[in-house]
N, CA and C of each residue as an Amber inpcrd file, in Angstrom:
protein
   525
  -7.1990000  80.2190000 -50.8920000  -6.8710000  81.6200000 -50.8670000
  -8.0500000  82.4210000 -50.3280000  -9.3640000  81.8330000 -50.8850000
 -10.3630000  82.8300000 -50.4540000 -10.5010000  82.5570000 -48.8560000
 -10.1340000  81.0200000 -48.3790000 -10.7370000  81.2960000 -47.1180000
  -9.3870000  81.8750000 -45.8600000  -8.1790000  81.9530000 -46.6510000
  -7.1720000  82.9370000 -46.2170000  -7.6130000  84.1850000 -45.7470000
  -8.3610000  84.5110000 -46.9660000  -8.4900000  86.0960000 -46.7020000
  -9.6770000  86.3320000 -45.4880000 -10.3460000  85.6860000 -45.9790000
 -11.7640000  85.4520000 -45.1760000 -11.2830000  85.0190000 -43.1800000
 -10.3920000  84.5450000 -43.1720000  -9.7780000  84.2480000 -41.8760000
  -9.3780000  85.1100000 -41.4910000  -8.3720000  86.1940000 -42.0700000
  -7.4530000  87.1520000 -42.2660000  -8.4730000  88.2010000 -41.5190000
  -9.7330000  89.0160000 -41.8880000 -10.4840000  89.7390000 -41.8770000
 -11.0020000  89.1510000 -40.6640000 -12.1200000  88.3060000 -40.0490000
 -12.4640000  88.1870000 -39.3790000 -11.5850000  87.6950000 -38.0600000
 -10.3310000  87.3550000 -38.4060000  -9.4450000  87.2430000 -37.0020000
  -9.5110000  89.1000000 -36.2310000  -9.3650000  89.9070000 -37.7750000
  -8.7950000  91.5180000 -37.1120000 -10.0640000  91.7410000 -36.6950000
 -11.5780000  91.6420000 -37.1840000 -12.6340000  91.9020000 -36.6050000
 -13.3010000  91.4070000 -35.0770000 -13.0550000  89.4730000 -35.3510000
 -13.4090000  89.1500000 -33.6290000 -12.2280000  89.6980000 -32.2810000
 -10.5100000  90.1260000 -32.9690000  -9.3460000  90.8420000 -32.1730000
  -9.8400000  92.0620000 -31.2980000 -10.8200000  93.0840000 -32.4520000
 -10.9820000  94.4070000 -32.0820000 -11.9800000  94.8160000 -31.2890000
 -12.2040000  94.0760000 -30.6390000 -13.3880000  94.2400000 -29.2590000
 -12.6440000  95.0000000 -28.5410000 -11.6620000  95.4990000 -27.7990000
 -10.6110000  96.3910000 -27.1080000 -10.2030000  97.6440000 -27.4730000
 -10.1050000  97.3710000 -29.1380000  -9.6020000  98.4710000 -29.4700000
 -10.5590000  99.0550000 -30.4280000 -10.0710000 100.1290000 -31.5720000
 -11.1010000 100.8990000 -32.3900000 -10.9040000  99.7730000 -33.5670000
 -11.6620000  99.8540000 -34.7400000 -11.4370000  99.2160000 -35.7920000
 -11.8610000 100.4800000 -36.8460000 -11.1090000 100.6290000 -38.3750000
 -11.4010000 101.2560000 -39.0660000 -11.7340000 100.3950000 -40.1390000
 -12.8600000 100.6630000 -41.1030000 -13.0130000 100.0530000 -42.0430000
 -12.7210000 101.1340000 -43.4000000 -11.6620000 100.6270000 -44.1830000
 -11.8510000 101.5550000 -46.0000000 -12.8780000 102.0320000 -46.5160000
 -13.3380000 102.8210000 -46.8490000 -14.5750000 103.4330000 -47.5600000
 -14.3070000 102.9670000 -49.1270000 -15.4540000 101.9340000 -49.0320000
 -14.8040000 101.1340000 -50.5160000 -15.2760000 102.0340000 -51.9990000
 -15.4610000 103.2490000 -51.6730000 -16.1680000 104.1970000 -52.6960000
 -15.1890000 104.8910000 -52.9980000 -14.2490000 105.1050000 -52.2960000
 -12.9660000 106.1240000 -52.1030000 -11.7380000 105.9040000 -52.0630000
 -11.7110000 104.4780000 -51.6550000 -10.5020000 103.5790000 -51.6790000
  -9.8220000 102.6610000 -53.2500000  -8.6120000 103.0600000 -53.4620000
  -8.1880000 102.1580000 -54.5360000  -6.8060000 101.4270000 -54.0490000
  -6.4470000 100.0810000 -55.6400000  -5.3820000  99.5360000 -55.4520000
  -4.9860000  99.9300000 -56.6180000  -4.3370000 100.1070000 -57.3220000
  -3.6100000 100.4700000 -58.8490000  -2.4250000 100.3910000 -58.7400000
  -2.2730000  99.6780000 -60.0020000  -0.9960000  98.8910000 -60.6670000
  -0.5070000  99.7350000 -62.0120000   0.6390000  99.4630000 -62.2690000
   1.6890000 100.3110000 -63.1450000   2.2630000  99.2940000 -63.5930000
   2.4570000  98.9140000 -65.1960000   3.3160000  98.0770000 -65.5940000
   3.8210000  98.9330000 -66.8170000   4.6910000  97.8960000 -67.3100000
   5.1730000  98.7830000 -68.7970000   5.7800000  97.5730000 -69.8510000
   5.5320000  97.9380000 -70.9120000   6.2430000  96.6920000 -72.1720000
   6.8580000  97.9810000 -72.7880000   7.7480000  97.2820000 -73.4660000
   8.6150000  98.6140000 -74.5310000   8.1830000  99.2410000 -75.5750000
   6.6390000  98.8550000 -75.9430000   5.8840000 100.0000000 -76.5140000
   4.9650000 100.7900000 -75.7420000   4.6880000 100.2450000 -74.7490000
   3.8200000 101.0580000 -73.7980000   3.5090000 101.0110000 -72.2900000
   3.1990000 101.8390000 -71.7700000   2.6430000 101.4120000 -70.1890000
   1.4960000 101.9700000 -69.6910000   0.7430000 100.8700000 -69.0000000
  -0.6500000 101.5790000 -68.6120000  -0.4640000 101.0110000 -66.9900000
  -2.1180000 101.1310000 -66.5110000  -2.7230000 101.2970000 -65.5490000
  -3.6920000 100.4090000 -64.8960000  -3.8760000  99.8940000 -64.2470000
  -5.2890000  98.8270000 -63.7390000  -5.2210000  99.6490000 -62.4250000
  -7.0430000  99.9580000 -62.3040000  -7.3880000 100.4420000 -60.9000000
  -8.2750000  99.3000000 -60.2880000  -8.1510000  99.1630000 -59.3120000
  -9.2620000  98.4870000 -58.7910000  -9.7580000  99.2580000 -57.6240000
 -11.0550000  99.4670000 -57.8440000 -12.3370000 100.0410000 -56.9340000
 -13.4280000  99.6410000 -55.7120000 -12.6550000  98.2190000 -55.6320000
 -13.6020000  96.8560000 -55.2070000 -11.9820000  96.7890000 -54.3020000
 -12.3210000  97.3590000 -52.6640000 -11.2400000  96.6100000 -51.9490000
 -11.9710000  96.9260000 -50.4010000 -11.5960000  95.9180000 -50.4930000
 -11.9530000  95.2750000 -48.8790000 -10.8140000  95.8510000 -48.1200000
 -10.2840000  96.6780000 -46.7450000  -9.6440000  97.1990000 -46.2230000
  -9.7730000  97.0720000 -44.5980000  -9.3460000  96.4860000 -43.6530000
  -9.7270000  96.9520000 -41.9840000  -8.3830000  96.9190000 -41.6470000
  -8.5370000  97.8240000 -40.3810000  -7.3010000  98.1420000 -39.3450000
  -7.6750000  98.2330000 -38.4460000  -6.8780000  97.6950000 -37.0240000
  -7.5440000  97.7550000 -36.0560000  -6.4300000  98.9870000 -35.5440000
  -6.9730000  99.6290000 -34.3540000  -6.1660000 100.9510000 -33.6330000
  -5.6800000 100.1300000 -31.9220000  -5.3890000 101.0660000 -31.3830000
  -5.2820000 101.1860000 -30.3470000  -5.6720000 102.0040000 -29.6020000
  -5.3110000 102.6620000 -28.3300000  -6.4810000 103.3870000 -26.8520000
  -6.0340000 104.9300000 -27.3430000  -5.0720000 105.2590000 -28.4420000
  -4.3330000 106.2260000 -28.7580000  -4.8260000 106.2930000 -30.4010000
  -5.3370000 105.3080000 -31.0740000  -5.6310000 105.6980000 -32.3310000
  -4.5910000 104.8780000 -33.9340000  -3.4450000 104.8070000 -32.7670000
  -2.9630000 104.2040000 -34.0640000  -2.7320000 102.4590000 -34.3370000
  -2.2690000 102.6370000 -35.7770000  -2.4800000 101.6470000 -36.1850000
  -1.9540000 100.2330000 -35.7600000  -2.4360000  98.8710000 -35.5990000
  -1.8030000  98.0520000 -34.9820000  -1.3790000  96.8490000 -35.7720000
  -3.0320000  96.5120000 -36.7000000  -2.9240000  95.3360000 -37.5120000
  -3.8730000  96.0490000 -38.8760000  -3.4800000  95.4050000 -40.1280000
  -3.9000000  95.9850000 -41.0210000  -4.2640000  94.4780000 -41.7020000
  -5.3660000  94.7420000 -42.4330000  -5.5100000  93.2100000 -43.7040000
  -6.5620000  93.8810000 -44.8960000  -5.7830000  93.7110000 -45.6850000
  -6.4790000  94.4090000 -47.1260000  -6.8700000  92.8960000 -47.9740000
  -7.4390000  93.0120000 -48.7930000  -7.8230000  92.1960000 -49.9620000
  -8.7750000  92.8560000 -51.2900000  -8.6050000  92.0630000 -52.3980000
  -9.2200000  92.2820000 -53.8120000  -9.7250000  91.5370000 -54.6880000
 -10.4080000  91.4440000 -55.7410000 -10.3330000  90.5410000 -56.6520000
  -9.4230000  90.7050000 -57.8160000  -8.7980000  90.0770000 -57.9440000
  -8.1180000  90.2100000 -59.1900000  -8.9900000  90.6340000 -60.4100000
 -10.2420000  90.4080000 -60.6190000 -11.2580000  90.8290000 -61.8940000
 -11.8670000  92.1310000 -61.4230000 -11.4010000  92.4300000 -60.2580000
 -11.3490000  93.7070000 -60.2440000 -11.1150000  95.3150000 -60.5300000
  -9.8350000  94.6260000 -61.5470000  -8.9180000  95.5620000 -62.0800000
  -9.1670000  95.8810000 -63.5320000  -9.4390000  97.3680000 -63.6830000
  -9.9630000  97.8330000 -64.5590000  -8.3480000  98.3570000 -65.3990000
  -7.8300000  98.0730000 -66.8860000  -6.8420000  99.0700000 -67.6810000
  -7.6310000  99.7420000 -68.6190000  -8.6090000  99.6970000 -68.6320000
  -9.6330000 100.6580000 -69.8040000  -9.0890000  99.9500000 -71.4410000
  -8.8210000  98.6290000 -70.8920000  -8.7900000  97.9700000 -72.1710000
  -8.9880000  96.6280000 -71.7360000 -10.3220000  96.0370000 -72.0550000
 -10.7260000  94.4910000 -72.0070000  -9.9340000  93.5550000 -72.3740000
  -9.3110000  93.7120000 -73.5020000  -8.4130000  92.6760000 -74.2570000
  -7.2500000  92.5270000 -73.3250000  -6.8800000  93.4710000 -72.7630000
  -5.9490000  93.5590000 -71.7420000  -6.2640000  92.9880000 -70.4710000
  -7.5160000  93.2370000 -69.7460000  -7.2760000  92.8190000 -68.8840000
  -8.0750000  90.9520000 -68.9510000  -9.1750000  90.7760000 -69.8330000
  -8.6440000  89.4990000 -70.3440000  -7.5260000  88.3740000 -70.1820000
  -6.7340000  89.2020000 -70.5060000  -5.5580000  88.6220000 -70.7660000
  -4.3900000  88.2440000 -69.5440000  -4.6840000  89.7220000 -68.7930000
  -4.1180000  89.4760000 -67.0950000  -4.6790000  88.4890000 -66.0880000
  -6.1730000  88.4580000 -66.5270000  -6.3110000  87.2550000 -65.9760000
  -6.3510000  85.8240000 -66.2860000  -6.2720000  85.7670000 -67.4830000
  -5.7510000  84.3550000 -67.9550000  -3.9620000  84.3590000 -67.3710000
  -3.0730000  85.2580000 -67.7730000  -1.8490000  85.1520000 -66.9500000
  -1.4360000  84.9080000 -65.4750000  -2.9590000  85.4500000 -64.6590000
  -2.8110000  85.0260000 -63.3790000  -3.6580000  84.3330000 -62.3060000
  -3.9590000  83.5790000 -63.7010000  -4.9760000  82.1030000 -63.3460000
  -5.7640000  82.3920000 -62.3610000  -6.4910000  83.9740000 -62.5220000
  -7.5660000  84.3380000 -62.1230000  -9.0080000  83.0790000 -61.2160000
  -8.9940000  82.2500000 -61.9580000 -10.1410000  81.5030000 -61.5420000
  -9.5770000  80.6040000 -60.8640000  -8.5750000  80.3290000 -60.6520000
  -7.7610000  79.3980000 -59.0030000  -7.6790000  80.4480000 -58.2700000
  -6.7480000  81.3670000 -58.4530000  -6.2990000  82.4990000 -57.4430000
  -7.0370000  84.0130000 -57.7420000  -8.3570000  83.7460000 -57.3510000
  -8.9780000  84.9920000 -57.4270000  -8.3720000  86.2070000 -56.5740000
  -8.1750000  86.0820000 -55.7510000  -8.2230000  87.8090000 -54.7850000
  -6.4680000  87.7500000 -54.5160000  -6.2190000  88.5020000 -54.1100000
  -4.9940000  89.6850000 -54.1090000  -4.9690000  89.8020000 -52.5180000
  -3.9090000  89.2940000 -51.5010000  -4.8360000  90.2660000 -49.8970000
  -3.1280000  90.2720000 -49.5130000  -3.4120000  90.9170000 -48.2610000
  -2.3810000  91.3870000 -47.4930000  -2.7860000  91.4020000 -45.9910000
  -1.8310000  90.6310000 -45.0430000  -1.7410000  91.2680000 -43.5260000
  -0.9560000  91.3570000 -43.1770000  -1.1090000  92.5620000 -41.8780000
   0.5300000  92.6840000 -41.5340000   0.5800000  91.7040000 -40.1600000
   1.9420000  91.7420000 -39.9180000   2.4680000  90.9880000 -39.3510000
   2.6920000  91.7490000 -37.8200000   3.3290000  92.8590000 -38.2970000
   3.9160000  94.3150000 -37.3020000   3.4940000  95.6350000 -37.9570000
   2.9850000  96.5100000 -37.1710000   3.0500000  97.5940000 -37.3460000
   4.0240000  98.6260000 -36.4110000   4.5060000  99.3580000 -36.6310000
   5.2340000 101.0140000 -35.7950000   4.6770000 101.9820000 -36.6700000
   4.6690000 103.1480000 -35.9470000   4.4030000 104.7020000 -36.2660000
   5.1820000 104.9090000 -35.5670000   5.5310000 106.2960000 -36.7560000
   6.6670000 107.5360000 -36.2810000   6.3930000 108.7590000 -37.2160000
   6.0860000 109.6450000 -36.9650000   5.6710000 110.8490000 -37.3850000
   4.9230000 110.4400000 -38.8910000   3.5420000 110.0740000 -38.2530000
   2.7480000 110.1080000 -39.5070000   2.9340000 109.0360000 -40.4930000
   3.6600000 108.2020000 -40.3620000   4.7430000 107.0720000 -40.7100000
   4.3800000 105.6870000 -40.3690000   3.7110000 104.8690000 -40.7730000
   3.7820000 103.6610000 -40.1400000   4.3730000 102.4600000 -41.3200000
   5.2340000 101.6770000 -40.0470000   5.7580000 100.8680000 -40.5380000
   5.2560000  99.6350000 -41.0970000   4.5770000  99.0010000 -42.2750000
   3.9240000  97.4180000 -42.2040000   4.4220000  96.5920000 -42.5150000
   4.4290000  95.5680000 -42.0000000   5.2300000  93.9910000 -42.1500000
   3.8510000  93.5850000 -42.5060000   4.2480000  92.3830000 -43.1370000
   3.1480000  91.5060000 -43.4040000   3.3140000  90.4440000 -44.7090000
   2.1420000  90.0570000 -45.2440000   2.2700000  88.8280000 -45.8570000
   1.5390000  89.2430000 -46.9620000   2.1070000  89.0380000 -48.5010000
   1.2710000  89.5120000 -49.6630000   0.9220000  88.2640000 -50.5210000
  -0.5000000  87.8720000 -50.5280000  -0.9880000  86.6720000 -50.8000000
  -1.1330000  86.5930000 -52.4420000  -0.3040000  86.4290000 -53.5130000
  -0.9690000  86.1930000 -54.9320000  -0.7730000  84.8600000 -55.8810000
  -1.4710000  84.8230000 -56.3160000  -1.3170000  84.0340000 -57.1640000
  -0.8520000  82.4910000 -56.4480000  -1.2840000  81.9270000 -55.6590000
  -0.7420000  81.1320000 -54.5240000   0.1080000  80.9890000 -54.0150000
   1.1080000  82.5740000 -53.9250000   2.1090000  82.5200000 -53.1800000
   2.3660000  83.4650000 -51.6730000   2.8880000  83.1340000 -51.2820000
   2.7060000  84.1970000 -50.1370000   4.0950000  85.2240000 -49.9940000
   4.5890000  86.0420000 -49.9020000   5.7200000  87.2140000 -49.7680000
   5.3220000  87.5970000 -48.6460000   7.1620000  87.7760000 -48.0260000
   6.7790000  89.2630000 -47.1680000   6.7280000  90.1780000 -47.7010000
   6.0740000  91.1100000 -46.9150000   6.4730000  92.8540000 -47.9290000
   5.8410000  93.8950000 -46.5780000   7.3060000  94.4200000 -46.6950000
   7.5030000  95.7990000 -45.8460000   6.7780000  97.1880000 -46.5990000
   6.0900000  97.7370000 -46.1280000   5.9710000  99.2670000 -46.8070000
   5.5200000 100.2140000 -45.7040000   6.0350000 101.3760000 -45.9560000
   6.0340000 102.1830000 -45.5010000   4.4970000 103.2260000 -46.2430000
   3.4560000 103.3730000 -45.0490000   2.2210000 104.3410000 -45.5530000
   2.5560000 105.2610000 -44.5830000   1.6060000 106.7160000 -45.2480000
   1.8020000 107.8730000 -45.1280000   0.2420000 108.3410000 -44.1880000
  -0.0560000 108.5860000 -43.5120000  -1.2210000 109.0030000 -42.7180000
  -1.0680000 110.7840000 -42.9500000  -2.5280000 110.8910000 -43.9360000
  -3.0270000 112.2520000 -43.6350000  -4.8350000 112.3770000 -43.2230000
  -4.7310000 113.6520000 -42.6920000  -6.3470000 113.5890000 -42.4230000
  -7.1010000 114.2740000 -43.7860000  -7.8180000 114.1950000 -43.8640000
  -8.6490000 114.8520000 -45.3000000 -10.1000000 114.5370000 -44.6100000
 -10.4790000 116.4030000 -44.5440000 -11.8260000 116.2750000 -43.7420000
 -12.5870000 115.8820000 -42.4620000 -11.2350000 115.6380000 -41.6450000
 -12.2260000 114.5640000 -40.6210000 -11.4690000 113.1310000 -40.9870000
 -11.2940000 112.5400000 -41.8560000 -11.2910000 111.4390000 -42.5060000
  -9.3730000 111.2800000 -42.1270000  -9.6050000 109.6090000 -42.3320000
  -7.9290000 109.2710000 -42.0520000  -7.5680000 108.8730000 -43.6210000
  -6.3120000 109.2460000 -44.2550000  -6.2170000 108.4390000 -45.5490000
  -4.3860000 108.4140000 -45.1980000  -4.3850000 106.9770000 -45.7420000
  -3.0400000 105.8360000 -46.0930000  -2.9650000 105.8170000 -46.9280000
  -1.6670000 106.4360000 -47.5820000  -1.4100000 106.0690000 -48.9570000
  -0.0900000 105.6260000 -49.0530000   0.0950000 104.6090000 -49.7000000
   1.7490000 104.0830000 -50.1840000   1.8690000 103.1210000 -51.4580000
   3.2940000 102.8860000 -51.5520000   3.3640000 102.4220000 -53.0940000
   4.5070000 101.3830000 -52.4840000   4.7350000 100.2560000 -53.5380000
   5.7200000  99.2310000 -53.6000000   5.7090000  98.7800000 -54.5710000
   6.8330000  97.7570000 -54.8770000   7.2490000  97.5450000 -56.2680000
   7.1390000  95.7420000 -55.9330000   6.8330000  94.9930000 -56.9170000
   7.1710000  93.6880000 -56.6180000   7.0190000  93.1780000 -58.3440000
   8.0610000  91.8170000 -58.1370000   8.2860000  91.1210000 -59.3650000
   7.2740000  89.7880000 -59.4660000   6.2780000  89.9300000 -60.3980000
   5.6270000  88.6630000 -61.3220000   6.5320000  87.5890000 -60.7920000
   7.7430000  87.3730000 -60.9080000   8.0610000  86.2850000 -61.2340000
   8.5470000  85.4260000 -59.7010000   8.6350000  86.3450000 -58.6980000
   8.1190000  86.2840000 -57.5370000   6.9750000  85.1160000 -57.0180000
   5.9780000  85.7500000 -57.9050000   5.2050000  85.2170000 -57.5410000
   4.1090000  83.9440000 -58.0620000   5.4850000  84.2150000 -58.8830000
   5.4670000  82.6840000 -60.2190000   4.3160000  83.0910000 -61.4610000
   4.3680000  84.2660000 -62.1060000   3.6570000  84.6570000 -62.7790000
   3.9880000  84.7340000 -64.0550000   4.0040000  84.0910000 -65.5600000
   4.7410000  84.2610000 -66.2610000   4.5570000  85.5640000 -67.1120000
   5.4710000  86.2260000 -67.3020000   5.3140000  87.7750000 -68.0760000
   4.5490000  87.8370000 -69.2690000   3.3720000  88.5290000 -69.4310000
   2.6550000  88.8400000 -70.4400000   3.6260000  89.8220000 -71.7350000
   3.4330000  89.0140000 -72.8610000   4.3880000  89.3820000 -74.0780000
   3.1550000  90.2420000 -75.0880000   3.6510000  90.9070000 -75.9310000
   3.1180000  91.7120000 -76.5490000   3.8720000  91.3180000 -78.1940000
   3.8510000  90.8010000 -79.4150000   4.6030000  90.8300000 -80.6560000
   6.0220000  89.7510000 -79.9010000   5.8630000  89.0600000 -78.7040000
   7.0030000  88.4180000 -78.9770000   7.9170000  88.7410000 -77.6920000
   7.3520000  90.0720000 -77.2860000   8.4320000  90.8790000 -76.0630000
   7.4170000  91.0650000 -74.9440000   8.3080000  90.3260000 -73.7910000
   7.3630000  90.1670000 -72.6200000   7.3540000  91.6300000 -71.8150000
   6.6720000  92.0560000 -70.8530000   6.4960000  93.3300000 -69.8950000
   7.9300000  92.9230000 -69.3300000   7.8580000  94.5470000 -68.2020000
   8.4760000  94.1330000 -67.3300000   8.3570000  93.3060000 -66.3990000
   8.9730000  92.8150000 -65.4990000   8.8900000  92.0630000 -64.3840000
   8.3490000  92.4760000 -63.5950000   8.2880000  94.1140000 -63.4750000
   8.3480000  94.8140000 -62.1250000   7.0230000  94.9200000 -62.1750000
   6.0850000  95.4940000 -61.4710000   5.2560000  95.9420000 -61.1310000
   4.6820000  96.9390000 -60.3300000   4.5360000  98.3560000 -60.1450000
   4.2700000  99.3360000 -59.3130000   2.9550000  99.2430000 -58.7590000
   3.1070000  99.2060000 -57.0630000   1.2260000  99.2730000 -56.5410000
   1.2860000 100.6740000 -55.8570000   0.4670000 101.2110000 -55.9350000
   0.2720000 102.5840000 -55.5260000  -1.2900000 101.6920000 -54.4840000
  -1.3880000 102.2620000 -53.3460000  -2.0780000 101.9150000 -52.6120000
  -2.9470000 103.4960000 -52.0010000  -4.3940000 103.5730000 -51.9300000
  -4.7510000 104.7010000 -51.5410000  -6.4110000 104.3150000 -50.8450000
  -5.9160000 104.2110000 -49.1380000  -7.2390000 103.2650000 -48.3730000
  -7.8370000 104.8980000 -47.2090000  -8.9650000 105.1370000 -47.5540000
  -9.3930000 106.3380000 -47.2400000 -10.4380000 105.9950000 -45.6780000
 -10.3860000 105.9900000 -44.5800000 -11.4000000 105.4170000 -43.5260000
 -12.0350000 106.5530000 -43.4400000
């Protein structure tokens, strides 16, 4: 997995000799997750993300490849996240990444295809990010939903009653 990602990144880096390349401002950039069990729902941010895109002679986007560590992810509760990573066998499948496959833009709109690497599985996953400027600055933000069990993850239980399946990623990569 790590040398996935590690391929992943330096294919879009030795690619972008032609075109522009943007790198995430990893100070400004997050990944955060949304889950919920039927007594409660919290939050994991992660602050630690690796992000490049390469452009084109016009600016936009062409190829995208993100990645993370999974011990990355902060819920402001240790015991918790402890626990997420014993559920997602953290120390085989450390990092979290993504590339796309295809990109389109259409009003501010770009389309991503690509491949979502966890837990040693690979998904497609389509999402749709939002391009605004802030300052000078380009920021992508989008969200998707995907199921644990997807990705062969078994659901973390609480008294007996497991989470949901689902999972919300809110994505927010600032160049």
């Amino acid at each position: 997995m790590r040398l996935l990602a590690f391929a992943v990144l330096t294919w879009i880096a030795v690619s972008a000799q032609s075109q522009g390349q943007l790198r995430a401002d990893r100070e400004k950039s997050t990944v955060t997750y949304h889950m919920k069990h039927a007594l409660h729902a919290w939050t994991g941010v992660s602050r630690e993300v690796n992000c490049i895109a390469e452009t084109d002679a016009s600016g936009n986007l062409t190829k995208v490849a993100a990645t993370a560590k999974v011990k990355s992810f902060d819920s402001r509760n240790s015991n918790r996240d402890a626990h997420m990573l014993e559920v997602t066998d953290a120390l085989t499948y450390p990092n979290i990444s993504f590339y796309s496959k295809s990109v389109t833009a259409k009003d501010g709109v770009y389309r991503v295809s690509g491949v979502l690497s966890f837990h040693g599985v690979e998904r497609p996953l389509d999402i749709d990010a939002r391009e605004e400027r802030v300052g000078g600055r380009r920021r992508f933000r989008s969200s998707f939903v995907f199921l644990l069990e997807d990705f062969k993850i078994e659901r973390p239980s609480l008294f007996m009653v497991k989470t949901d399946n689902e999972v919300k990623v809110d994505l927010d990569f600032l160049f």
